[in-house]
Amino acid sequence: MPRKFAEIAFTPAVKVLQDRYGSRQTYENFVAKGPANDKITTAISQFITERNGFYLSTVTSEGWPYVQFRGGPPGFLRVLDEQTLGFADFAGNSQYLSTGNLTENNRVFLFLMDYANRRRLKIWGHATVSHDDPALIERLKVPGYSGQAERAILIQVVAWDRNCPQHIPVKYSEHEVAQMVEPLQARIAELEAQLAQAQKSTNLKRW
Ligand SMILES: Cc1cc2nc3c(=O)[nH]c(=O)nc-3n(C[C@H](O)[C@H](O)[C@H](O)COP(=O)(O)O)c2cc1C
């Protein structure tokens, strides 16, 4: 059980309920023996780089949670070093909820889903929004993607954790479905060609 994540997420109120339901001591032992998980490993970096979207959670000045989906081509959420992530934030509906929240509280929570393989990753960090740094925005942009990058967001990673696959429904993206269907389509084309050839030979024999 990662230590850094537990330091953040196991608040006194959470621990009270762990006590009540009997999991407190087990978690205490896991945390004592577990790795810090405050740095992005190679495997976690690969997982992040393969995602084409993630849920970004911020907190309003009144303490309300807010979650918004950020989508883009795989790799748009970049791993800049073992404790820094970054992405070019695209122009959207001009409400500026996430970025507005970040001006008052820079804490973020990122939730990354891999539905096809039933995997999920949670990341806690501090975000910095750069509205006037064209060089940084340019560095974070994914070449060829149509989204209009308006600002750069960097995230200093504090902790990450994974959960088991339980209750994650299996879903495939359009791209993943296309990859699965491709050999079937090729086989159908092959069989159609064979059928057409067989029909042609049968017609010739009739003459
Ligand atoms: C014209 C338009 C373009 C959008 N483009 C994107 C996009 O490229 N990527 C994305 O994740 N959301 C896009 N959105 C959806 C949201 O507006 C966007 O996620 C926005 O940044 C919401 O942020 P906020 O809820 O933090 O204010 C778009 C919305 C509109 C109206």
CSV table of N, CA and C and ligand atoms in Angstrom, one decimal, residues 52-54 56 58 66-73 76 87-101 145-151 153, ligand 1:
chain,number,residue,atom,x,y,z
A,52,ASN,N,-6.1,8.4,-23.8
A,52,ASN,CA,-6.6,9.4,-24.7
A,52,ASN,C,-7.6,10.3,-23.9
A,53,GLY,N,-7.5,10.3,-22.6
A,53,GLY,CA,-8.4,11.1,-21.8
A,53,GLY,C,-8.2,10.8,-20.3
A,54,PHE,N,-8.6,11.7,-19.5
A,54,PHE,CA,-8.6,11.5,-18.0
A,54,PHE,C,-9.6,12.4,-17.4
A,56,LEU,N,-10.3,15.1,-14.5
A,56,LEU,CA,-9.5,16.1,-13.8
A,56,LEU,C,-10.4,16.7,-12.7
A,58,THR,N,-10.9,19.1,-9.4
A,58,THR,CA,-10.4,20.3,-8.6
A,58,THR,C,-11.5,20.6,-7.5
A,66,TYR,N,-15.2,19.3,-8.1
A,66,TYR,CA,-15.6,19.4,-9.5
A,66,TYR,C,-14.8,18.5,-10.3
A,67,VAL,N,-15.4,17.8,-11.3
A,67,VAL,CA,-14.7,16.9,-12.2
A,67,VAL,C,-15.0,17.2,-13.6
A,68,GLN,N,-14.0,17.3,-14.4
A,68,GLN,CA,-14.2,17.5,-15.9
A,68,GLN,C,-13.3,16.5,-16.6
A,69,PHE,N,-13.8,16.0,-17.7
A,69,PHE,CA,-13.0,15.2,-18.6
A,69,PHE,C,-12.1,16.0,-19.5
A,70,ARG,N,-10.8,15.6,-19.6
A,70,ARG,CA,-9.9,16.2,-20.5
A,70,ARG,C,-9.5,15.1,-21.5
A,71,GLY,N,-9.8,15.4,-22.8
A,71,GLY,CA,-9.5,14.4,-23.8
A,71,GLY,C,-8.5,14.9,-24.9
A,72,GLY,N,-7.9,14.0,-25.5
A,72,GLY,CA,-6.9,14.3,-26.6
A,72,GLY,C,-6.3,13.1,-27.2
A,73,PRO,N,-5.4,13.2,-28.1
A,73,PRO,CA,-4.8,12.0,-28.7
A,73,PRO,C,-3.9,11.3,-27.6
A,76,PHE,N,-1.2,12.9,-25.0
A,76,PHE,CA,-1.3,14.3,-24.8
A,76,PHE,C,-1.1,14.7,-23.3
A,87,PHE,N,0.2,19.1,-19.8
A,87,PHE,CA,-0.7,19.0,-21.0
A,87,PHE,C,-1.1,20.3,-21.5
A,88,ALA,N,-1.3,20.4,-22.8
A,88,ALA,CA,-1.8,21.6,-23.4
A,88,ALA,C,-3.3,21.6,-23.2
A,89,ASP,N,-3.9,22.6,-22.6
A,89,ASP,CA,-5.3,22.6,-22.3
A,89,ASP,C,-6.0,23.3,-23.5
A,90,PHE,N,-7.0,22.6,-24.0
A,90,PHE,CA,-7.7,23.1,-25.3
A,90,PHE,C,-8.8,24.1,-25.0
A,91,ALA,N,-9.0,24.9,-26.0
A,91,ALA,CA,-10.2,25.8,-25.9
A,91,ALA,C,-11.4,25.0,-25.8
A,92,GLY,N,-12.4,25.4,-24.9
A,92,GLY,CA,-13.6,24.6,-24.8
A,92,GLY,C,-14.8,25.5,-24.7
A,93,ASN,N,-15.6,25.3,-23.7
A,93,ASN,CA,-16.9,26.0,-23.6
A,93,ASN,C,-16.7,27.4,-22.8
A,94,SER,N,-15.5,27.8,-22.6
A,94,SER,CA,-15.2,29.1,-22.0
A,94,SER,C,-15.8,29.3,-20.6
A,95,GLN,N,-16.0,28.2,-19.8
A,95,GLN,CA,-16.5,28.4,-18.5
A,95,GLN,C,-15.4,28.5,-17.5
A,96,TYR,N,-14.2,27.9,-17.8
A,96,TYR,CA,-13.0,28.0,-17.0
A,96,TYR,C,-13.2,27.6,-15.6
A,97,LEU,N,-13.9,26.5,-15.4
A,97,LEU,CA,-14.2,26.0,-14.0
A,97,LEU,C,-13.0,25.4,-13.4
A,98,SER,N,-12.3,24.5,-14.1
A,98,SER,CA,-11.1,23.8,-13.5
A,98,SER,C,-10.0,24.8,-13.3
A,99,THR,N,-9.7,25.6,-14.3
A,99,THR,CA,-8.6,26.6,-14.3
A,99,THR,C,-8.9,27.7,-13.3
A,100,GLY,N,-10.2,28.1,-13.2
A,100,GLY,CA,-10.6,29.1,-12.2
A,100,GLY,C,-10.4,28.5,-10.8
A,101,ASN,N,-10.8,27.3,-10.5
A,101,ASN,CA,-10.6,26.7,-9.2
A,101,ASN,C,-9.1,26.7,-8.9
A,145,TYR,N,-2.8,17.5,-34.1
A,145,TYR,CA,-4.2,17.4,-33.4
A,145,TYR,C,-4.9,18.7,-33.6
A,146,SER,N,-6.2,18.5,-33.8
A,146,SER,CA,-7.1,19.7,-34.2
A,146,SER,C,-7.4,20.6,-33.0
A,147,GLY,N,-7.3,20.1,-31.8
A,147,GLY,CA,-7.7,21.0,-30.6
A,147,GLY,C,-6.8,22.2,-30.6
A,148,GLN,N,-7.5,23.4,-30.2
A,148,GLN,CA,-6.7,24.6,-30.1
A,148,GLN,C,-6.2,24.8,-28.7
A,149,ALA,N,-4.9,24.6,-28.5
A,149,ALA,CA,-4.2,24.7,-27.2
A,149,ALA,C,-4.3,26.2,-26.7
A,150,GLU,N,-4.9,26.4,-25.6
A,150,GLU,CA,-5.0,27.8,-25.1
A,150,GLU,C,-4.0,28.1,-23.9
A,151,ARG,N,-3.7,27.1,-23.2
A,151,ARG,CA,-2.8,27.3,-22.0
A,151,ARG,C,-2.1,26.0,-21.7
A,153,ILE,N,-0.8,23.3,-18.6
A,153,ILE,CA,-1.0,23.0,-17.2
A,153,ILE,C,0.1,21.9,-16.9
B,1,LIG,C1,-16.2,24.2,-29.0
B,1,LIG,C2,-15.8,23.2,-27.9
B,1,LIG,C3,-14.6,22.5,-28.0
B,1,LIG,C4,-14.2,21.7,-27.0
B,1,LIG,N1,-13.0,21.0,-27.2
B,1,LIG,C5,-12.6,20.1,-26.2
B,1,LIG,C6,-11.3,19.4,-26.4
B,1,LIG,O1,-10.6,19.5,-27.4
B,1,LIG,N2,-11.0,18.6,-25.4
B,1,LIG,C7,-11.7,18.4,-24.3
B,1,LIG,O2,-11.4,17.6,-23.4
B,1,LIG,N3,-12.9,19.0,-24.2
B,1,LIG,C8,-13.4,19.9,-25.1
B,1,LIG,N4,-14.5,20.6,-24.9
B,1,LIG,C9,-15.4,20.3,-23.7
B,1,LIG,C10,-15.2,21.2,-22.6
B,1,LIG,O3,-15.7,22.5,-22.9
B,1,LIG,C11,-13.7,21.4,-22.1
B,1,LIG,O4,-13.4,20.1,-21.5
B,1,LIG,C12,-13.5,22.5,-21.2
B,1,LIG,O5,-12.2,22.8,-21.1
B,1,LIG,C13,-14.2,22.4,-19.9
B,1,LIG,O6,-13.4,22.9,-18.9
B,1,LIG,P1,-14.0,23.3,-17.4
B,1,LIG,O7,-15.2,22.5,-17.2
B,1,LIG,O8,-12.9,23.1,-16.5
B,1,LIG,O9,-14.3,24.8,-17.6
B,1,LIG,C14,-15.0,21.5,-25.9
B,1,LIG,C15,-16.2,22.2,-25.8
B,1,LIG,C16,-16.6,23.1,-26.8
B,1,LIG,C17,-17.8,23.8,-26.6
